[in-house]
Amino acid sequence: MEKGKTFRSVLAAYFDTEEELVQIENALPLLNIYLPDLSIFSGININARTWDTAEEVPVAYSDRNDGTVLFFNGDSVQGLARDEVPGFPLLLVKGNERLHKKSSLTRGADAGYGDYAFIDPAFDGSLPKEIDGYLIYRV
């Protein structure tokens, strides 16, 4: 990505109007667009640094109920079971399972997350972790 650009500004270039993007943001406030690092699986060297996006950009949509559906050039081409790992890079589009949007009743002093909160403190990387009675602090 070009220096000084945000991911949102790059996305906005693909819409006819700013309002289209705002409508999606309002309808799906917890939408994630994620590039998984598949290099953690042996033999697969796929990550953001090695991906040549000039040729194709596969997209996968993950749903808690239906599994994952793969799209190429806007067309649904196949599905992946939850235990399958693709052998190619892709963008994963899904809802965020670790956050929820705060209601007006739950807003108050927050940790800088604005309108969102973690569903459980275990997901908040800014908090010290307690393991077997010892506190583990990030440095």
PDB file of C-alpha atoms in Angstrom, residues 30-128:
ATOM      1  CA  LEU A  30     -17.701  -5.722  12.499  1.00  0.00           C
ATOM      2  CA  LEU A  31     -16.684  -6.725   8.970  1.00  0.00           C
ATOM      3  CA  ASN A  32     -13.089  -7.961   8.703  1.00  0.00           C
ATOM      4  CA  ILE A  33     -11.054  -8.177   5.522  1.00  0.00           C
ATOM      5  CA  TYR A  34      -8.085 -10.302   6.435  1.00  0.00           C
ATOM      6  CA  LEU A  35      -5.034 -11.682   4.642  1.00  0.00           C
ATOM      7  CA  PRO A  36      -4.104 -14.829   6.568  1.00  0.00           C
ATOM      8  CA  ASP A  37      -0.444 -15.797   6.859  1.00  0.00           C
ATOM      9  CA  LEU A  38      -0.528 -19.377   5.571  1.00  0.00           C
ATOM     10  CA  SER A  39       3.237 -19.802   5.992  1.00  0.00           C
ATOM     11  CA  ILE A  40       2.595 -21.263   9.458  1.00  0.00           C
ATOM     12  CA  PHE A  41       1.609 -24.476   7.678  1.00  0.00           C
ATOM     13  CA  SER A  42       4.625 -26.469   6.549  1.00  0.00           C
ATOM     14  CA  GLY A  43       5.399 -26.263   2.853  1.00  0.00           C
ATOM     15  CA  ILE A  44       3.165 -23.257   2.142  1.00  0.00           C
ATOM     16  CA  ASN A  45       5.044 -19.974   1.666  1.00  0.00           C
ATOM     17  CA  ILE A  46       2.056 -17.683   1.257  1.00  0.00           C
ATOM     18  CA  ASN A  47       1.842 -14.339   3.020  1.00  0.00           C
ATOM     19  CA  ALA A  48       1.431 -10.631   2.245  1.00  0.00           C
ATOM     20  CA  ARG A  49       5.115 -10.224   1.331  1.00  0.00           C
ATOM     21  CA  THR A  50       5.205 -13.034  -1.259  1.00  0.00           C
ATOM     22  CA  TRP A  51       1.787 -12.563  -2.875  1.00  0.00           C
ATOM     23  CA  ASP A  52       1.727 -11.151  -6.412  1.00  0.00           C
ATOM     24  CA  THR A  53      -1.680  -9.481  -6.603  1.00  0.00           C
ATOM     25  CA  ALA A  54      -1.305  -8.405 -10.236  1.00  0.00           C
ATOM     26  CA  GLU A  55      -2.734 -11.680 -11.599  1.00  0.00           C
ATOM     27  CA  GLU A  56      -5.620 -12.673  -9.349  1.00  0.00           C
ATOM     28  CA  VAL A  57      -7.094 -11.906  -5.961  1.00  0.00           C
ATOM     29  CA  PRO A  58      -9.205 -14.765  -4.638  1.00  0.00           C
ATOM     30  CA  VAL A  59     -11.650 -13.841  -1.894  1.00  0.00           C
ATOM     31  CA  ALA A  60     -13.162 -16.180   0.689  1.00  0.00           C
ATOM     32  CA  TYR A  61     -16.290 -15.377   2.661  1.00  0.00           C
ATOM     33  CA  SER A  62     -16.516 -17.180   5.988  1.00  0.00           C
ATOM     34  CA  ASP A  63     -19.818 -17.728   7.745  1.00  0.00           C
ATOM     35  CA  ARG A  64     -20.175 -19.436  11.107  1.00  0.00           C
ATOM     36  CA  ASN A  65     -22.995 -21.617   9.757  1.00  0.00           C
ATOM     37  CA  ASP A  66     -22.099 -22.309   6.134  1.00  0.00           C
ATOM     38  CA  GLY A  67     -18.308 -22.618   6.197  1.00  0.00           C
ATOM     39  CA  THR A  68     -16.171 -20.781   3.663  1.00  0.00           C
ATOM     40  CA  VAL A  69     -17.042 -19.960   0.048  1.00  0.00           C
ATOM     41  CA  LEU A  70     -14.311 -19.042  -2.465  1.00  0.00           C
ATOM     42  CA  PHE A  71     -14.789 -16.342  -5.092  1.00  0.00           C
ATOM     43  CA  PHE A  72     -12.634 -15.625  -8.155  1.00  0.00           C
ATOM     44  CA  ASN A  73     -13.415 -12.512 -10.200  1.00  0.00           C
ATOM     45  CA  GLY A  74     -16.704 -12.116  -8.319  1.00  0.00           C
ATOM     46  CA  ASP A  75     -17.952 -15.648  -9.047  1.00  0.00           C
ATOM     47  CA  SER A  76     -18.447 -18.330  -6.404  1.00  0.00           C
ATOM     48  CA  VAL A  77     -16.266 -21.268  -7.469  1.00  0.00           C
ATOM     49  CA  GLN A  78     -16.099 -23.676  -4.532  1.00  0.00           C
ATOM     50  CA  GLY A  79     -16.305 -24.068  -0.775  1.00  0.00           C
ATOM     51  CA  LEU A  80     -13.814 -25.014   1.904  1.00  0.00           C
ATOM     52  CA  ALA A  81     -14.533 -27.166   4.926  1.00  0.00           C
ATOM     53  CA  ARG A  82     -13.516 -25.690   8.268  1.00  0.00           C
ATOM     54  CA  ASP A  83     -10.492 -28.018   8.481  1.00  0.00           C
ATOM     55  CA  GLU A  84      -9.194 -27.273   4.951  1.00  0.00           C
ATOM     56  CA  VAL A  85      -6.326 -24.859   4.237  1.00  0.00           C
ATOM     57  CA  PRO A  86      -6.114 -23.301   0.753  1.00  0.00           C
ATOM     58  CA  GLY A  87      -2.841 -23.732  -1.129  1.00  0.00           C
ATOM     59  CA  PHE A  88      -2.979 -20.178  -2.480  1.00  0.00           C
ATOM     60  CA  PRO A  89      -3.261 -16.658  -1.037  1.00  0.00           C
ATOM     61  CA  LEU A  90      -6.678 -15.109  -0.514  1.00  0.00           C
ATOM     62  CA  LEU A  91      -8.496 -12.325   1.253  1.00  0.00           C
ATOM     63  CA  LEU A  92     -10.840 -13.619   3.958  1.00  0.00           C
ATOM     64  CA  VAL A  93     -14.012 -11.591   4.508  1.00  0.00           C
ATOM     65  CA  LYS A  94     -15.866 -12.368   7.723  1.00  0.00           C
ATOM     66  CA  GLY A  95     -17.461 -10.922  10.818  1.00  0.00           C
ATOM     67  CA  ASN A  96     -15.310 -10.283  13.875  1.00  0.00           C
ATOM     68  CA  GLU A  97     -16.029 -12.918  16.535  1.00  0.00           C
ATOM     69  CA  ARG A  98     -13.980 -11.140  19.228  1.00  0.00           C
ATOM     70  CA  LEU A  99     -15.738  -7.762  19.298  1.00  0.00           C
ATOM     71  CA  HIS A 100     -19.255  -6.477  19.698  1.00  0.00           C
ATOM     72  CA  LYS A 101     -20.707  -3.051  19.095  1.00  0.00           C
ATOM     73  CA  LYS A 102     -21.514  -1.304  22.366  1.00  0.00           C
ATOM     74  CA  SER A 103     -25.071  -0.213  22.991  1.00  0.00           C
ATOM     75  CA  SER A 104     -25.782   3.202  24.476  1.00  0.00           C
ATOM     76  CA  LEU A 105     -26.240   1.432  27.838  1.00  0.00           C
ATOM     77  CA  THR A 106     -22.778  -0.180  27.822  1.00  0.00           C
ATOM     78  CA  ARG A 107     -20.823   2.871  26.679  1.00  0.00           C
ATOM     79  CA  GLY A 108     -18.764   4.564  29.301  1.00  0.00           C
ATOM     80  CA  ALA A 109     -15.102   4.583  30.161  1.00  0.00           C
ATOM     81  CA  ASP A 110     -13.439   2.498  27.483  1.00  0.00           C
ATOM     82  CA  ALA A 111      -9.898   1.472  26.685  1.00  0.00           C
ATOM     83  CA  GLY A 112      -9.745   3.552  23.514  1.00  0.00           C
ATOM     84  CA  TYR A 113     -11.863   1.198  21.410  1.00  0.00           C
ATOM     85  CA  GLY A 114     -14.657   3.711  20.793  1.00  0.00           C
ATOM     86  CA  ASP A 115     -17.983   2.058  19.987  1.00  0.00           C
ATOM     87  CA  TYR A 116     -16.588  -1.486  20.260  1.00  0.00           C
ATOM     88  CA  ALA A 117     -15.684  -3.809  23.111  1.00  0.00           C
ATOM     89  CA  PHE A 118     -14.104  -7.243  23.342  1.00  0.00           C
ATOM     90  CA  ILE A 119     -16.613 -10.001  24.070  1.00  0.00           C
ATOM     91  CA  ASP A 120     -14.143 -11.325  26.643  1.00  0.00           C
ATOM     92  CA  PRO A 121     -11.036  -9.744  28.253  1.00  0.00           C
ATOM     93  CA  ALA A 122      -9.003 -12.739  27.024  1.00  0.00           C
ATOM     94  CA  PHE A 123      -9.078 -11.191  23.526  1.00  0.00           C
ATOM     95  CA  ASP A 124      -7.749  -7.798  24.647  1.00  0.00           C
ATOM     96  CA  GLY A 125      -3.996  -7.876  23.974  1.00  0.00           C
ATOM     97  CA  SER A 126      -3.464  -4.620  25.878  1.00  0.00           C
ATOM     98  CA  LEU A 127      -4.345  -6.243  29.214  1.00  0.00           C
ATOM     99  CA  PRO A 128      -1.839  -8.161  31.327  1.00  0.00           C
TER     100      PRO A 128
END
